[in-house]
Structures are given as C-alpha cells and as structure tokens.
GROMACS .gro file of C-alpha atoms in nm:
model
  210
    1MET     CA    1  -3.197  -0.360  -6.879
    2LYS     CA    2  -3.259  -0.035  -6.688
    3LYS     CA    3  -3.579  -0.179  -6.543
    4LEU     CA    4  -3.394  -0.490  -6.423
    5PHE     CA    5  -3.125  -0.276  -6.252
    6THR     CA    6  -3.396  -0.078  -6.069
    7ILE     CA    7  -3.558  -0.395  -5.939
    8CYS     CA    8  -3.221  -0.527  -5.815
    9ALA     CA    9  -3.150  -0.201  -5.634
   10LEU     CA   10  -3.485  -0.220  -5.458
   11ILE     CA   11  -3.398  -0.569  -5.339
   12ILE     CA   12  -3.041  -0.494  -5.226
   13VAL     CA   13  -3.081  -0.160  -5.047
   14PRO     CA   14  -3.300  -0.282  -4.758
   15LEU     CA   15  -3.042  -0.553  -4.684
   16ILE     CA   16  -2.770  -0.298  -4.598
   17CYS     CA   17  -2.984  -0.078  -4.375
   18PHE     CA   18  -2.877  -0.054  -4.010
   19ALA     CA   19  -3.069  -0.286  -3.782
   20GLN     CA   20  -3.008  -0.064  -3.480
   21GLU     CA   21  -2.939   0.307  -3.443
   22LEU     CA   22  -2.758   0.458  -3.145
   23THR     CA   23  -2.788   0.834  -3.118
   24GLY     CA   24  -2.682   1.105  -2.875
   25ILE     CA   25  -2.342   0.946  -2.811
   26ASP     CA   26  -2.092   1.177  -2.635
   27GLU     CA   27  -1.781   0.963  -2.665
   28ILE     CA   28  -1.665   0.641  -2.830
   29ALA     CA   29  -1.363   0.458  -2.689
   30PRO     CA   30  -1.133   0.232  -2.897
   31PHE     CA   31  -1.215  -0.137  -2.931
   32SER     CA   32  -1.054  -0.373  -2.682
   33GLU     CA   33  -1.117  -0.746  -2.690
   34GLY     CA   34  -1.393  -0.699  -2.946
   35LEU     CA   35  -1.591  -0.440  -2.747
   36ALA     CA   36  -1.589  -0.059  -2.741
   37ALA     CA   37  -1.730   0.161  -2.467
   38ILE     CA   38  -1.970   0.440  -2.567
   39ARG     CA   39  -2.077   0.722  -2.339
   40LYS     CA   40  -2.401   0.915  -2.291
   41GLY     CA   41  -2.355   1.174  -2.019
   42ASN     CA   42  -2.205   0.992  -1.723
   43GLU     CA   43  -2.317   0.647  -1.833
   44TRP     CA   44  -2.128   0.398  -2.049
   45GLY     CA   45  -2.237   0.095  -2.246
   46PHE     CA   46  -2.052  -0.142  -2.478
   47ILE     CA   47  -2.099  -0.218  -2.846
   48ASN     CA   48  -1.957  -0.506  -3.048
   49LYS     CA   49  -1.794  -0.471  -3.391
   50GLU     CA   50  -2.135  -0.499  -3.558
   51GLY     CA   51  -2.242  -0.184  -3.373
   52GLN     CA   52  -2.485  -0.369  -3.147
   53LEU     CA   53  -2.526  -0.255  -2.787
   54VAL     CA   54  -2.429  -0.565  -2.590
   55ILE     CA   55  -2.395  -0.409  -2.243
   56GLU     CA   56  -2.658  -0.152  -2.153
   57PHE     CA   57  -2.566   0.197  -2.035
   58ARG     CA   58  -2.474   0.200  -1.667
   59ASP     CA   59  -2.322   0.448  -1.422
   60ASP     CA   60  -2.085   0.220  -1.230
   61LEU     CA   61  -1.808   0.180  -1.489
   62VAL     CA   62  -1.475   0.337  -1.395
   63TRP     CA   63  -1.344   0.629  -1.601
   64ASN     CA   64  -1.181   0.966  -1.555
   65LYS     CA   65  -1.185   1.235  -1.822
   66LEU     CA   66  -0.867   1.387  -1.675
   67ALA     CA   67  -0.694   1.055  -1.608
   68ASN     CA   68  -0.317   1.036  -1.598
   69THR     CA   69  -0.285   0.718  -1.801
   70SER     CA   70   0.076   0.668  -1.693
   71ILE     CA   71  -0.056   0.570  -1.347
   72ASN     CA   72  -0.145   0.203  -1.321
   73ASP     CA   73  -0.443   0.217  -1.085
   74VAL     CA   74  -0.804   0.340  -1.080
   75SER     CA   75  -0.699   0.704  -1.122
   76GLY     CA   76  -0.528   0.624  -1.454
   77ILE     CA   77  -0.832   0.476  -1.631
   78ARG     CA   78  -0.940   0.714  -1.908
   79PHE     CA   79  -1.241   0.512  -2.024
   80PRO     CA   80  -1.393   0.168  -1.954
   81GLN     CA   81  -1.240  -0.122  -2.141
   82PHE     CA   82  -1.209  -0.497  -2.114
   83LYS     CA   83  -0.872  -0.651  -2.037
   84ASN     CA   84  -0.845  -1.026  -1.989
   85GLY     CA   85  -1.225  -1.037  -2.005
   86ARG     CA   86  -1.275  -0.799  -1.713
   87CYS     CA   87  -1.384  -0.435  -1.693
   88MET     CA   88  -1.363  -0.232  -1.372
   89ILE     CA   89  -1.669  -0.110  -1.185
   90LYS     CA   90  -1.719   0.099  -0.873
   91LYS     CA   91  -1.956   0.110  -0.579
   92ILE     CA   92  -1.995   0.346  -0.283
   93MET     CA   93  -1.978   0.192   0.065
   94GLU     CA   94  -2.304   0.311   0.220
   95GLU     CA   95  -2.190   0.408   0.566
   96GLU     CA   96  -1.842   0.530   0.483
   97GLU     CA   97  -1.935   0.692   0.148
   98ILE     CA   98  -1.600   0.573   0.010
   99VAL     CA   99  -1.567   0.424  -0.338
  100THR     CA  100  -1.465   0.060  -0.378
  101TYR     CA  101  -1.385  -0.127  -0.699
  102GLY     CA  102  -1.444  -0.464  -0.864
  103PHE     CA  103  -1.495  -0.617  -1.211
  104ILE     CA  104  -1.764  -0.734  -1.454
  105ASN     CA  105  -1.738  -0.983  -1.741
  106PRO     CA  106  -1.837  -0.919  -2.108
  107GLU     CA  107  -2.198  -1.011  -2.027
  108GLY     CA  108  -2.214  -0.730  -1.770
  109LYS     CA  109  -2.223  -0.969  -1.474
  110VAL     CA  110  -2.029  -0.882  -1.158
  111ILE     CA  111  -1.749  -1.138  -1.125
  112ILE     CA  112  -1.535  -0.967  -0.861
  113GLU     CA  113  -1.733  -0.775  -0.599
  114PRO     CA  114  -1.632  -0.411  -0.535
  115GLU     CA  115  -1.426  -0.472  -0.221
  116TYR     CA  116  -1.104  -0.298  -0.322
  117LEU     CA  117  -0.994   0.055  -0.237
  118ASN     CA  118  -0.756   0.065  -0.534
  119LEU     CA  119  -0.692  -0.170  -0.825
  120THR     CA  120  -0.500  -0.219  -1.144
  121GLU     CA  121  -0.660  -0.351  -1.460
  122PHE     CA  122  -0.579  -0.711  -1.545
  123ASN     CA  123  -0.256  -0.806  -1.719
  124GLU     CA  124  -0.173  -1.166  -1.816
  125GLY     CA  125  -0.463  -1.278  -1.598
  126TYR     CA  126  -0.363  -1.096  -1.278
  127ALA     CA  127  -0.425  -0.764  -1.102
  128VAL     CA  128  -0.299  -0.592  -0.787
  129GLY     CA  129  -0.545  -0.443  -0.540
  130ILE     CA  130  -0.596  -0.323  -0.184
  131LEU     CA  131  -0.869  -0.535  -0.028
  132VAL     CA  132  -1.069  -0.385   0.260
  133THR     CA  133  -1.260  -0.599   0.509
  134LYS     CA  134  -1.455  -0.478   0.809
  135ASP     CA  135  -1.584  -0.637   1.128
  136PHE     CA  136  -1.870  -0.489   1.328
  137ARG     CA  137  -1.768  -0.402   1.684
  138GLY     CA  138  -2.086  -0.239   1.815
  139LYS     CA  139  -2.227   0.111   1.849
  140ASN     CA  140  -2.085   0.425   2.007
  141ASN     CA  141  -2.262   0.672   2.238
  142PHE     CA  142  -2.430   0.830   1.935
  143GLN     CA  143  -2.562   0.490   1.821
  144LEU     CA  144  -2.333   0.491   1.520
  145ASN     CA  145  -2.183   0.164   1.401
  146ILE     CA  146  -1.819   0.100   1.485
  147TYR     CA  147  -1.604  -0.125   1.265
  148ASP     CA  148  -1.256  -0.273   1.266
  149TYR     CA  149  -1.100  -0.237   0.922
  150LYS     CA  150  -0.826  -0.453   0.776
  151PHE     CA  151  -0.635  -0.375   0.458
  152SER     CA  152  -0.433  -0.616   0.247
  153GLU     CA  153  -0.248  -0.556  -0.078
  154VAL     CA  154  -0.296  -0.871  -0.283
  155LEU     CA  155  -0.248  -1.032  -0.622
  156LEU     CA  156  -0.577  -1.167  -0.761
  157ASP     CA  157  -0.678  -1.364  -1.069
  158THR     CA  158  -0.970  -1.306  -1.305
  159LYS     CA  159  -1.200  -1.522  -1.090
  160GLY     CA  160  -1.130  -1.301  -0.789
  161ASP     CA  161  -0.923  -1.562  -0.609
  162ILE     CA  162  -0.640  -1.422  -0.396
  163MET     CA  163  -0.319  -1.572  -0.532
  164LEU     CA  164  -0.074  -1.388  -0.308
  165LEU     CA  165  -0.081  -1.170   0.001
  166ILE     CA  166   0.176  -0.905  -0.087
  167ASN     CA  167   0.165  -0.704   0.234
  168LYS     CA  168  -0.060  -0.583   0.511
  169ARG     CA  169  -0.152  -0.216   0.488
  170ASP     CA  170  -0.224   0.032   0.766
  171GLY     CA  171  -0.268   0.406   0.805
  172ILE     CA  172  -0.571   0.417   0.573
  173SER     CA  173  -0.846   0.638   0.714
  174MET     CA  174  -1.201   0.526   0.637
  175SER     CA  175  -1.346   0.861   0.735
  176LYS     CA  176  -1.485   1.035   0.426
  177ARG     CA  177  -1.335   1.370   0.529
  178ARG     CA  178  -0.985   1.228   0.572
  179TYR     CA  179  -0.986   0.952   0.314
  180GLU     CA  180  -0.731   0.954   0.032
  181LEU     CA  181  -0.694   0.695  -0.240
  182PRO     CA  182  -0.422   0.462  -0.107
  183GLU     CA  183  -0.120   0.413  -0.331
  184LEU     CA  184  -0.051   0.067  -0.465
  185ARG     CA  185   0.293  -0.044  -0.351
  186ALA     CA  186   0.326  -0.342  -0.583
  187LYS     CA  187   0.355  -0.379  -0.959
  188PHE     CA  188   0.279  -0.701  -1.141
  189LEU     CA  189   0.552  -0.738  -1.403
  190SER     CA  190   0.488  -1.087  -1.536
  191VAL     CA  191   0.379  -1.431  -1.419
  192LYS     CA  192   0.739  -1.471  -1.303
  193SER     CA  193   0.802  -1.144  -1.120
  194LEU     CA  194   0.653  -0.876  -0.897
  195ALA     CA  195   0.798  -0.540  -0.788
  196VAL     CA  196   0.726  -0.421  -0.433
  197LYS     CA  197   0.791  -0.073  -0.298
  198LEU     CA  198   0.966  -0.078   0.040
  199PRO     CA  199   0.929   0.179   0.325
  200SER     CA  200   1.257   0.330   0.203
  201ASN     CA  201   1.082   0.405  -0.131
  202LYS     CA  202   1.322   0.165  -0.302
  203TRP     CA  203   1.182  -0.120  -0.512
  204GLU     CA  204   1.241  -0.490  -0.455
  205LEU     CA  205   1.191  -0.756  -0.722
  206ARG     CA  206   1.030  -1.079  -0.609
  207LYS     CA  207   1.000  -1.404  -0.799
  208LEU     CA  208   0.653  -1.548  -0.848
  209GLU     CA  209   0.542  -1.907  -0.884
  210LEU     CA  210   0.187  -1.888  -1.021
   0.00000   0.00000   0.00000
C-alpha cells in the first residue's frame, strides 16, 4: 500500500507545478475585468487569473505612485487597469515634449490613439477627454515648425468615436515650459446625464441621448 501511494504521488506532483514563473515583481495591482497589472521598475504588464503574462511589460501604461484617486482624470490613476475593456496609455508629442493619452484593448493593441491632453477612464462605455489637434502653418525665422492648435472637450466611446462635443477649450499653452495639465470641465454621470462646469465655477446638468 505504501509503495502504491508513493507511485501516485510521483504522478500527481508534476501536474501541479507552475508552468510559468514571474520573478522580480515590484508591485501587483488588484484584478479588474479578469486581468491584474504587475510592475517591474517603471514597466507594467498584465497577468490573467491563471498567472500567465498576457500583456508584456511596457513603459507606456499610465500610473502614478502618488495619485490622488479622488480625481477622475489621468492624475488620479494609481495603477494600470482595464475598465470597459480599455486601459490608458501615454505618448510624448515629439516636438512639444508634452504627454498625450489614449487606450489599448486586452490584447495590448492601441484602439484609441494618444491624442488627448487629459482623459477619464471609461465608465458605462464612455469617457471624457480633451482632444488636441494641430495644423502646420510653416516655419519661423529660426526654421522651427509653427502649428495652430485646437482643443475640444469631448465625450468618446470605447471605439474612439466622438459622441458629443462638450465645449471648445482655449488658454492651453503647448510650450513645455508653460504647459499645465488642463482640468476636465465635464463629468460623465450616466448614459442619461452629464455635468459641465461653467465659467462661474458652478455646475450645470445636461441630459444625454446616447
């Protein structure tokens, strides 16, 4: 009987060994939508509930160790996570050296290009962001490129389609030395309502038809 038990143990033990080992992990975030972010240094990847690395480590995921999570924009994101199948990424505009934001899907593919100066994470399939577009005007006396910038606060869906132009924005400097993260002046409340901050700093509730 003892010999039979030993043989069974030899058969069973290899079956419960880990197929993959991940070492040197600095931080593990909670699971969200079946995936959890894990950090090595300044890079994050994603594992599934089986512990398999399904999105390789990358340095463009949005996170902030000192994030104020009560703020619903890029500055309030403590660690990368998927919401409504989208996780926020960042990219630096080459000439301006200013960070812009977009989203990837659970396969790690960019779905919404980083063209936003500020963004919320998705909620009920929608997010609020400040879209920046630029048009080339020519060169100045120092042969530096000159652009016209336009800023729009919008409501977008998970495909990146603009569902609503909330307001036009101005007064945003695209000079690296003077640039400050622009405040979002709209809050998505539900598929039926949106709150918009007025110049008086009072809020106005608007009905949505999405």
